[in-house]
mmCIF file of C-alpha atoms and ligand atoms in Angstrom:
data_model
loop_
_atom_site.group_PDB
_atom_site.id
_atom_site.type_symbol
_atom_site.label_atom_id
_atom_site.label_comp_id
_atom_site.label_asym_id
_atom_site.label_seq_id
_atom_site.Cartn_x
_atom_site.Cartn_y
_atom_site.Cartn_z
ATOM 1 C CA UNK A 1076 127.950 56.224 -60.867
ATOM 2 C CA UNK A 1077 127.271 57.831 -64.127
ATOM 3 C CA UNK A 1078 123.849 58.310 -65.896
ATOM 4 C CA UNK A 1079 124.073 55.506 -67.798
ATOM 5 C CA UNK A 1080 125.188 53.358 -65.102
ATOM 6 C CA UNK A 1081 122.206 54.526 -62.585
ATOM 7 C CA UNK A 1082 120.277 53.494 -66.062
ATOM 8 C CA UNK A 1083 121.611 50.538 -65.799
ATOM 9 C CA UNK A 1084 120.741 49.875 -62.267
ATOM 10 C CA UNK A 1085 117.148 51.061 -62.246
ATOM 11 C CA UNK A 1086 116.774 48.296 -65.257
ATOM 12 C CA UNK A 1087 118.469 45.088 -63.190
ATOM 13 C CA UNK A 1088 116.527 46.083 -60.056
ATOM 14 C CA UNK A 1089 113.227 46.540 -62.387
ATOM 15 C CA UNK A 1090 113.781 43.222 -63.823
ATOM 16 C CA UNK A 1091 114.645 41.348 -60.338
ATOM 17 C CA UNK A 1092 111.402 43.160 -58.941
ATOM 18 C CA UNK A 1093 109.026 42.369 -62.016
ATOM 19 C CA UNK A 1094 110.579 38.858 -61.215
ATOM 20 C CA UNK A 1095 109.325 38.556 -57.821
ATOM 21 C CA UNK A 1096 106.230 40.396 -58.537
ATOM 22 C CA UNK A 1097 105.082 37.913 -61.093
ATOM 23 C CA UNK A 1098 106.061 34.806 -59.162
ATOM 24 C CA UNK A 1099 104.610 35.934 -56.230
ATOM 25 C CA UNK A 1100 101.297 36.325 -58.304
ATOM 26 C CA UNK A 1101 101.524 32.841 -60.139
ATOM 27 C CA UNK A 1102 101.345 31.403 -55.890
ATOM 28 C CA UNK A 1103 97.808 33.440 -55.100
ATOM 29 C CA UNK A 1104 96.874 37.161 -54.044
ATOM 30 C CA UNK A 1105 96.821 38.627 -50.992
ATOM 31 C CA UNK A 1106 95.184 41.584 -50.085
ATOM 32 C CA UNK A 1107 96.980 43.964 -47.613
ATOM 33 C CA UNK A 1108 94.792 46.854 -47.010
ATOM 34 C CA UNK A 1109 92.817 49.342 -49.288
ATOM 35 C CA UNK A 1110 93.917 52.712 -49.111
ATOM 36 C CA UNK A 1111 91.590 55.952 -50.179
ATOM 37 C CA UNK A 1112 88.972 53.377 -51.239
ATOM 38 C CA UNK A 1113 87.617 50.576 -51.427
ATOM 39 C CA UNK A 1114 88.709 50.544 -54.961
ATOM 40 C CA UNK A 1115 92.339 51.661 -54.119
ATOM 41 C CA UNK A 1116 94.001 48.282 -53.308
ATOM 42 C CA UNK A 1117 97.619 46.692 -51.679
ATOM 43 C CA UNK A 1118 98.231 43.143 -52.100
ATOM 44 C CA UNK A 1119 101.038 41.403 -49.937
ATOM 45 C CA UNK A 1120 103.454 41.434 -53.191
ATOM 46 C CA UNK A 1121 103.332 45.583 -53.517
ATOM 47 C CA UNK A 1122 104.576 45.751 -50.163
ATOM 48 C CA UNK A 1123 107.100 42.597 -50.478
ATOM 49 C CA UNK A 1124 108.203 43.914 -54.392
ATOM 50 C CA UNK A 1125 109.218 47.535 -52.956
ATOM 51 C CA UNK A 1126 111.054 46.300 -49.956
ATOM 52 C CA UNK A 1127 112.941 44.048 -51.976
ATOM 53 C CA UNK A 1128 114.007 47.482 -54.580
ATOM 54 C CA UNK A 1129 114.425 49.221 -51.481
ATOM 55 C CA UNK A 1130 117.214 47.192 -49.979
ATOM 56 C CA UNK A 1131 118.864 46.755 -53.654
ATOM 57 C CA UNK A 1132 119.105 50.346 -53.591
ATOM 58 C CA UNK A 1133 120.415 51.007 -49.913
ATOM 59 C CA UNK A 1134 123.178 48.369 -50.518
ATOM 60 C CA UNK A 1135 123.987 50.179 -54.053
ATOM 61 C CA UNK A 1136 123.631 53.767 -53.049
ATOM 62 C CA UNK A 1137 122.857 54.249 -49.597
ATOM 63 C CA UNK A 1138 123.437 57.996 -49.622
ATOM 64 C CA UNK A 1139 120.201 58.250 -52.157
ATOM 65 C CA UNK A 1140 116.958 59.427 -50.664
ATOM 66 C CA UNK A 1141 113.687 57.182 -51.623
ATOM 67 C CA UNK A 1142 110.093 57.599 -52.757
ATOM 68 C CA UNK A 1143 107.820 54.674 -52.917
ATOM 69 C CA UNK A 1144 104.307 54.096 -53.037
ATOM 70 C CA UNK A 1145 104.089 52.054 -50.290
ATOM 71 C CA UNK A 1146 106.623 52.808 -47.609
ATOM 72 C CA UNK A 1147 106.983 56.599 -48.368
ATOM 73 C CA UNK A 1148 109.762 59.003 -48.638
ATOM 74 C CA UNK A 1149 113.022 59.233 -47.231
ATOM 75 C CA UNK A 1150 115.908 62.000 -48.163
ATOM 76 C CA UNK A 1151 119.089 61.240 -48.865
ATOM 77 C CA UNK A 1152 122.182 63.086 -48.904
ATOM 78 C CA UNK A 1153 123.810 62.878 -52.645
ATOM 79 C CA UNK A 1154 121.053 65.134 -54.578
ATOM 80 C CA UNK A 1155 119.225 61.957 -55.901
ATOM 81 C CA UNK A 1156 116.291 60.270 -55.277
ATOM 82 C CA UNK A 1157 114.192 57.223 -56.218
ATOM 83 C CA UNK A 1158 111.009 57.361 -56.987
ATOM 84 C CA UNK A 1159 109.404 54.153 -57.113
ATOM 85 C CA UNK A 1160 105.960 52.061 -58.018
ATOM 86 C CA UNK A 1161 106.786 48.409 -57.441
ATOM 87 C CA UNK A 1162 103.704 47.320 -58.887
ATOM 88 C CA UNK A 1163 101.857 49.819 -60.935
ATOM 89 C CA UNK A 1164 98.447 48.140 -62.287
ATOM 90 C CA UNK A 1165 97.772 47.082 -59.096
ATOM 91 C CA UNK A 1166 94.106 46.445 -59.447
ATOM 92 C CA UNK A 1167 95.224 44.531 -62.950
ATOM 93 C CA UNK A 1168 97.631 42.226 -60.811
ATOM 94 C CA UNK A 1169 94.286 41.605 -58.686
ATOM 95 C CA UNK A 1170 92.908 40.326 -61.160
ATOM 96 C CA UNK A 1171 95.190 38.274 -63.083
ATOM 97 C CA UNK A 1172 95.207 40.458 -66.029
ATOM 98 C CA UNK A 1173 98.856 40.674 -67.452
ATOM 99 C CA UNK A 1174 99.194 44.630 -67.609
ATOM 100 C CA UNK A 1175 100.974 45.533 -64.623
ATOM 101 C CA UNK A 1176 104.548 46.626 -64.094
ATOM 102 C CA UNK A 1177 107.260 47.883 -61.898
ATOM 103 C CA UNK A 1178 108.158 51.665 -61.917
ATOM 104 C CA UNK A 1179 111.665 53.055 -60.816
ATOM 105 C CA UNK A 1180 113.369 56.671 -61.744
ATOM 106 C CA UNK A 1181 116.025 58.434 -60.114
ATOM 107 C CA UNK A 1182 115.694 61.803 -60.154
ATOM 108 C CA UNK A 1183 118.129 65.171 -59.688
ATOM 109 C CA UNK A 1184 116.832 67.938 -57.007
ATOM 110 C CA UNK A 1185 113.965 67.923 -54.658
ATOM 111 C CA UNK A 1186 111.594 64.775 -55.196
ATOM 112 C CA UNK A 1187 108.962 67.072 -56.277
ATOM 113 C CA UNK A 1188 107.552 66.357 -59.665
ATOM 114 C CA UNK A 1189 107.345 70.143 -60.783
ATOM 115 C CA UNK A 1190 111.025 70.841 -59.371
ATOM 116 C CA UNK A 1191 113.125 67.159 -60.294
ATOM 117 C CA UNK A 1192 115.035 66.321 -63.262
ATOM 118 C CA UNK A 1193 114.710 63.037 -64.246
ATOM 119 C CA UNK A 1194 117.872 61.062 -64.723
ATOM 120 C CA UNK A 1195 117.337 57.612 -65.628
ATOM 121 C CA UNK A 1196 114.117 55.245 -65.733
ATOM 122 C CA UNK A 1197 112.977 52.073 -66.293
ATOM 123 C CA UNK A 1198 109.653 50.090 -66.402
ATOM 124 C CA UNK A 1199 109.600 46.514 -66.480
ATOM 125 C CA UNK A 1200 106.285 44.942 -67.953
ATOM 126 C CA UNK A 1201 107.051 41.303 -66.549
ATOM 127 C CA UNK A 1202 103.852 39.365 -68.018
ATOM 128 C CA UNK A 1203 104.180 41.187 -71.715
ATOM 129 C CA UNK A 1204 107.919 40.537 -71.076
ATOM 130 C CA UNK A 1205 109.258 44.106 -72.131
ATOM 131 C CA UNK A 1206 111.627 46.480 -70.495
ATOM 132 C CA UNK A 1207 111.043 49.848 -71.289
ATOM 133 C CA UNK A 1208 114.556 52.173 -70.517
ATOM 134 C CA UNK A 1209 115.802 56.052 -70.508
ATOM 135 C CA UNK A 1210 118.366 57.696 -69.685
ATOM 136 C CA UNK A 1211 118.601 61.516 -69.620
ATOM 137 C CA UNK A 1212 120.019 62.551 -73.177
ATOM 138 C CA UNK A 1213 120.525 58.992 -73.830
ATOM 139 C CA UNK A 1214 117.324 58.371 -75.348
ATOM 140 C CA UNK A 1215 114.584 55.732 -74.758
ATOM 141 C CA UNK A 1216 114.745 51.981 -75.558
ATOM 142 C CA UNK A 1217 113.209 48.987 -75.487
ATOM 143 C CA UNK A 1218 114.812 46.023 -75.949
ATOM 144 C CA UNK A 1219 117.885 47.628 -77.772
ATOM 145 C CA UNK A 1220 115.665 49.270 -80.027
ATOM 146 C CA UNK A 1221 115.486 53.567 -79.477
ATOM 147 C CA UNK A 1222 111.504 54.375 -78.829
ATOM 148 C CA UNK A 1223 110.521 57.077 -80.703
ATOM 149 C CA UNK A 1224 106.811 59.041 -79.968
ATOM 150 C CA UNK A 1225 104.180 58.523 -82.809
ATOM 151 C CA UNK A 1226 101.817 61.392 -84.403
ATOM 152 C CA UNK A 1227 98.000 60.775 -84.950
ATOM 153 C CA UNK A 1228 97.479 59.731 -88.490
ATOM 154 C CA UNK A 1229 94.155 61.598 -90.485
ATOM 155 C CA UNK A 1230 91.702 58.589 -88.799
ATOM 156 C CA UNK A 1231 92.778 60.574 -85.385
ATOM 157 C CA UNK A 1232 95.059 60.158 -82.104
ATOM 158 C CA UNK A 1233 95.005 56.820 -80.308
ATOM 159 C CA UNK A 1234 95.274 57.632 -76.522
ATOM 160 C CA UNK A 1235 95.631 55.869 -73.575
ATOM 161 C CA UNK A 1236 93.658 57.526 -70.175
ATOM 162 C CA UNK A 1237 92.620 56.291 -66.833
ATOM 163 C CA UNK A 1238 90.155 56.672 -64.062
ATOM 164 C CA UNK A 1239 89.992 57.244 -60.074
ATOM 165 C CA UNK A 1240 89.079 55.229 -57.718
ATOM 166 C CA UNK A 1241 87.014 57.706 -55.875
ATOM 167 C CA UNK A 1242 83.793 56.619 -57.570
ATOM 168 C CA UNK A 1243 82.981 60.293 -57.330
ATOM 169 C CA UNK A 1244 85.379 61.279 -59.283
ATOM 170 C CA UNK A 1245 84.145 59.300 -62.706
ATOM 171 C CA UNK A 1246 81.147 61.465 -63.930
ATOM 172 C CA UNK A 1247 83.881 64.439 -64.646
ATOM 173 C CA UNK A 1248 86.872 61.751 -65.782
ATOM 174 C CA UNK A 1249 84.308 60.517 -68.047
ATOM 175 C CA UNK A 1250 83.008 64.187 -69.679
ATOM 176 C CA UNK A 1251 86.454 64.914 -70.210
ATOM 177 C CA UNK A 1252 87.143 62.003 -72.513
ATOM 178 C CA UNK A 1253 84.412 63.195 -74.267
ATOM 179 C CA UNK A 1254 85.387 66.241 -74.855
ATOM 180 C CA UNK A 1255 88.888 64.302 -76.016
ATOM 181 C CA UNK A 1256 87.045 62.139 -78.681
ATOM 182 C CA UNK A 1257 87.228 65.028 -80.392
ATOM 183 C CA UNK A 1258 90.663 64.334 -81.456
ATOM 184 C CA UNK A 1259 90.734 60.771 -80.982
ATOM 185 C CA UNK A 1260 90.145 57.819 -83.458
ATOM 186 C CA UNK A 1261 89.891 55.366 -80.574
ATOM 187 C CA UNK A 1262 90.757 55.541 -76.343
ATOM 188 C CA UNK A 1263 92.635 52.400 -74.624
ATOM 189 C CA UNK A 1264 92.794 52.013 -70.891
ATOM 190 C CA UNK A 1265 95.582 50.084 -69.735
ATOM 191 C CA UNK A 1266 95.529 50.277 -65.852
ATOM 192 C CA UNK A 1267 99.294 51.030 -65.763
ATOM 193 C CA UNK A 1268 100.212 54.713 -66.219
ATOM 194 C CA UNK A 1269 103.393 53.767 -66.078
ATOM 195 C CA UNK A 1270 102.588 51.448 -69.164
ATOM 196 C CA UNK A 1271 100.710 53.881 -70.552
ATOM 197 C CA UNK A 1272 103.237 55.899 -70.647
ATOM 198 C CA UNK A 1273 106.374 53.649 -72.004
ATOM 199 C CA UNK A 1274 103.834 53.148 -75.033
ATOM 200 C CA UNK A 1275 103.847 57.068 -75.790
ATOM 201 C CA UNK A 1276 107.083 56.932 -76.096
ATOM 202 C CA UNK A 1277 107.033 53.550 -78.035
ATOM 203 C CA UNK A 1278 104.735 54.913 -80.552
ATOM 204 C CA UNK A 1279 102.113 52.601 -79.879
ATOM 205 C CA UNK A 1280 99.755 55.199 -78.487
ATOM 206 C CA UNK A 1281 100.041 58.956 -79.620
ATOM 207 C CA UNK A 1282 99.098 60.516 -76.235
ATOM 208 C CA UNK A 1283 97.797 60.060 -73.009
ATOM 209 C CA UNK A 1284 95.866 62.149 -70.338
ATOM 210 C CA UNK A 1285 94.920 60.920 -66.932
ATOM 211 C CA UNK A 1286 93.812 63.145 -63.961
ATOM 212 C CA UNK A 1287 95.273 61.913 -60.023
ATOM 213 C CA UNK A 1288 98.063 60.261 -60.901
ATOM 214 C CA UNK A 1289 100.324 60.078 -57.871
ATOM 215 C CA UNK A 1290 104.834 60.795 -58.750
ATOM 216 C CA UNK A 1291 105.686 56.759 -58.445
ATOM 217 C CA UNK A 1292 103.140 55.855 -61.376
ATOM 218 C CA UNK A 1293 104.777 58.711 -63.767
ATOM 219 C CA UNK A 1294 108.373 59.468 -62.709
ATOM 220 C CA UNK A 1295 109.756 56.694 -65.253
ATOM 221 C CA UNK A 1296 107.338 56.751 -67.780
ATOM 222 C CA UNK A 1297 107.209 60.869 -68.178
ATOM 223 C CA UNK A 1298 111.560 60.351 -68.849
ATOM 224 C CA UNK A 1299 110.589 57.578 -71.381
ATOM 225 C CA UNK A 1300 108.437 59.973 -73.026
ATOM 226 C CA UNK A 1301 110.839 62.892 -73.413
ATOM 227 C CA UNK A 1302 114.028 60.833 -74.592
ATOM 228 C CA UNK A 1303 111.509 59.412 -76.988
ATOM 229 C CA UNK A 1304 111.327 62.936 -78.430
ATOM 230 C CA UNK A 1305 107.913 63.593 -76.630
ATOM 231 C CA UNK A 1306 106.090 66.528 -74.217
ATOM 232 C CA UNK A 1307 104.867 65.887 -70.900
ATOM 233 C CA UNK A 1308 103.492 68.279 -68.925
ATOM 234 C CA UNK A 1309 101.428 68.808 -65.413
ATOM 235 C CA UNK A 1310 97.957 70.731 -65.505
ATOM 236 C CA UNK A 1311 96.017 72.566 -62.887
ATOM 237 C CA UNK A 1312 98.710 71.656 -60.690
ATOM 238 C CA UNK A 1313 97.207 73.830 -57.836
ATOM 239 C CA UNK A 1314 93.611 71.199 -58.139
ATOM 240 C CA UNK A 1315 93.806 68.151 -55.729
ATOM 241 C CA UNK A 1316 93.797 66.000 -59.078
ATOM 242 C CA UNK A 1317 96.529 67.618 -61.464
ATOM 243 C CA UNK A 1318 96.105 66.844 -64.692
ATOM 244 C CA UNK A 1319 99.253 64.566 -66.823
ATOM 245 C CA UNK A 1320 99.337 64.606 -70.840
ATOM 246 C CA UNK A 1321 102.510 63.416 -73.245
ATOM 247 C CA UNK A 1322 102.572 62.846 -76.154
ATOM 248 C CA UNK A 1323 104.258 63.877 -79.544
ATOM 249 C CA UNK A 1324 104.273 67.400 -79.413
ATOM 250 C CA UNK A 1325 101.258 67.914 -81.931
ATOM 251 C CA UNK A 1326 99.474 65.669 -79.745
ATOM 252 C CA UNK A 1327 100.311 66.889 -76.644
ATOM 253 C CA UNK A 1328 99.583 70.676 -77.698
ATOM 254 C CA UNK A 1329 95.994 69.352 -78.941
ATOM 255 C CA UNK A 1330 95.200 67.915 -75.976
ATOM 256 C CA UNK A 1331 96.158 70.445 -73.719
ATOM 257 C CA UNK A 1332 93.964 73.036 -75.650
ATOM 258 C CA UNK A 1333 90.973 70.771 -75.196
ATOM 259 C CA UNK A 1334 91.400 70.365 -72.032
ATOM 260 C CA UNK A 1335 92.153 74.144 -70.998
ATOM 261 C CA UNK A 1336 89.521 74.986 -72.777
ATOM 262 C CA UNK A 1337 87.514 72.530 -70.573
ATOM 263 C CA UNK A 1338 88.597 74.012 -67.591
ATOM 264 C CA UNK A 1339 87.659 78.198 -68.881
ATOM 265 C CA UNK A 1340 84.385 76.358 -69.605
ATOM 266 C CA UNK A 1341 82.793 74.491 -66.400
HETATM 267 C C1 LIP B 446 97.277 53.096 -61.175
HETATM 268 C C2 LIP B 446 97.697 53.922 -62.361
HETATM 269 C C3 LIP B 446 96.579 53.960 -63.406
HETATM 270 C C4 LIP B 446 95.361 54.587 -62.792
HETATM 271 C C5 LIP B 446 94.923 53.764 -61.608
HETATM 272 C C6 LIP B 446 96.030 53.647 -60.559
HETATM 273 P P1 LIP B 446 98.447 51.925 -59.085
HETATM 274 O O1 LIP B 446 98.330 53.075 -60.230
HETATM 275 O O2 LIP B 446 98.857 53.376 -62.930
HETATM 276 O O3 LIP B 446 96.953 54.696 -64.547
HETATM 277 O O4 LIP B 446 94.334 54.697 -63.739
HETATM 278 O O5 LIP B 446 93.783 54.364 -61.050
HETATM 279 O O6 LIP B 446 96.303 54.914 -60.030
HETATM 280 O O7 LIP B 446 97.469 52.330 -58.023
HETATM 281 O O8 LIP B 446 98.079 50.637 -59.699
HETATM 282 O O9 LIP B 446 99.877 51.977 -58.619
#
């Protein structure tokens, strides 16, 4: 398979899988298991959703290693790996609210966010009904329509951010977003990262900044981002809670200045 057709194949497997996840959420929730909190939830359907893009994938290409959220990481032999979120929003699919979606990139090189090159992406939004794609060099799309990143207008940036689920964690997520209001004309907070991030690239927010994110909720969105003519880039990668900004690249450059400069300060 080519780029475009591994493109192709993240985006029917995405669409099956958003497919599943949204019927299986219109018959009830069930909660699995919580994970590093009480916050940090698993419903029935993450587990059932990534299973199902799991054996899609081993029938199509076997010889590909695998990365998911919820049944870990297994190498391959060809070079590529998936990297996968079969429900990303999960607390949003809890609850019923519409902005959740599936997450699947296949990546080049170790599956190591700092070492991989991303290949080919897609993230399926199955309540809002939109499938965001990429493909490396290919650009980004949605709906046949190329994605192209936004810039802040004079009023300031409009960007997206998220929170922990270690309660602990929320006094410092929170004084960082301060410090970003700086910049910003207004902050949205999706619950999807991997939403979060297909709007970058869509235009519809002009950057986003989230510490903790795990590979599966950014591996797609981070390629929609850059075909979309966008930076994204890992901070204090060394910290147990790296850093993740995109944006356009005015965006992206203000951001990480405030934020460096956050970290010489405390
Ligand atoms: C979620 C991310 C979101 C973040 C949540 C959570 P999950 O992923 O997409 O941006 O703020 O805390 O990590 O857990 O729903 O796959």
């Amino acid at each position: 398979m080519n780029d475009v057709e591994l493109g192709a194949l993240a985006a029917d497997i995405a669409l099956e899988a958003g497919a599943r996840a949204k019927q299986r959420r219109s018959e009830g929730v069930a909660l699995a298991a919580t994970k590093s909190s009480l916050a940090d939830i698993v419903t029935e359907a993450d587990r059932e959703v990534e299973q199902l893009i799991r054996d899609r994938l081993h029938a199509e290409r076997p010889d590909d290693g695998f990365f998911g959220e919820e049944s870990g990481a297994e190498a391959g032999t060809s070079g590529l790996t998936w990297v996968v979120d079969p429900i990303d929003g999960t607390v949003n699919y809890a609850y019923g609210i519409g902005a959740y979606s599936v997450s699947i990139a296949v990546v080049q090189g170790e599956p190591d966010p700092q070492r991989w090159q991303g290949i080919a992406g897609a993230v399926n939004a199955p309540v809002l009904g939109e499938l965001f794609t990429a493909v490396r060099g290919e650009g980004a799309w949605l709906s046949g329509s190329r994605l192209s990143v936004g810039e802040a207008t004079a009023a300031g940036a409009l960007l997206g951010t998220g929170f922990g689920y270690d309660p602990a964690t929320h006094e410092g997520d929170l004084a960082m977003v301060r410090r970003v209001m700086t910049m910003a004309r207004d902050v949205r907070r999706m619950g999807s990262a991997a939403i979060d991030l297909s709007y970058v690239a869509a235009g519809r927010l002009d950057g986003y900044f989230e510490r903790g994110l795990k590979p599966w909720d950014f591996a797609a969105g981070a390629l929609l981002v850059q075909e979309a003519g966008g930076a994204v880039t890992g901070l204090e990668l060394a910290s147990p809670r790296p850093m993740l900004i995109a944006g356009g690249r005015a965006v992206h450059d203000r951001l990480r200045g405030i934020i460096e400069a956050a970290g010489r300060a405390d």
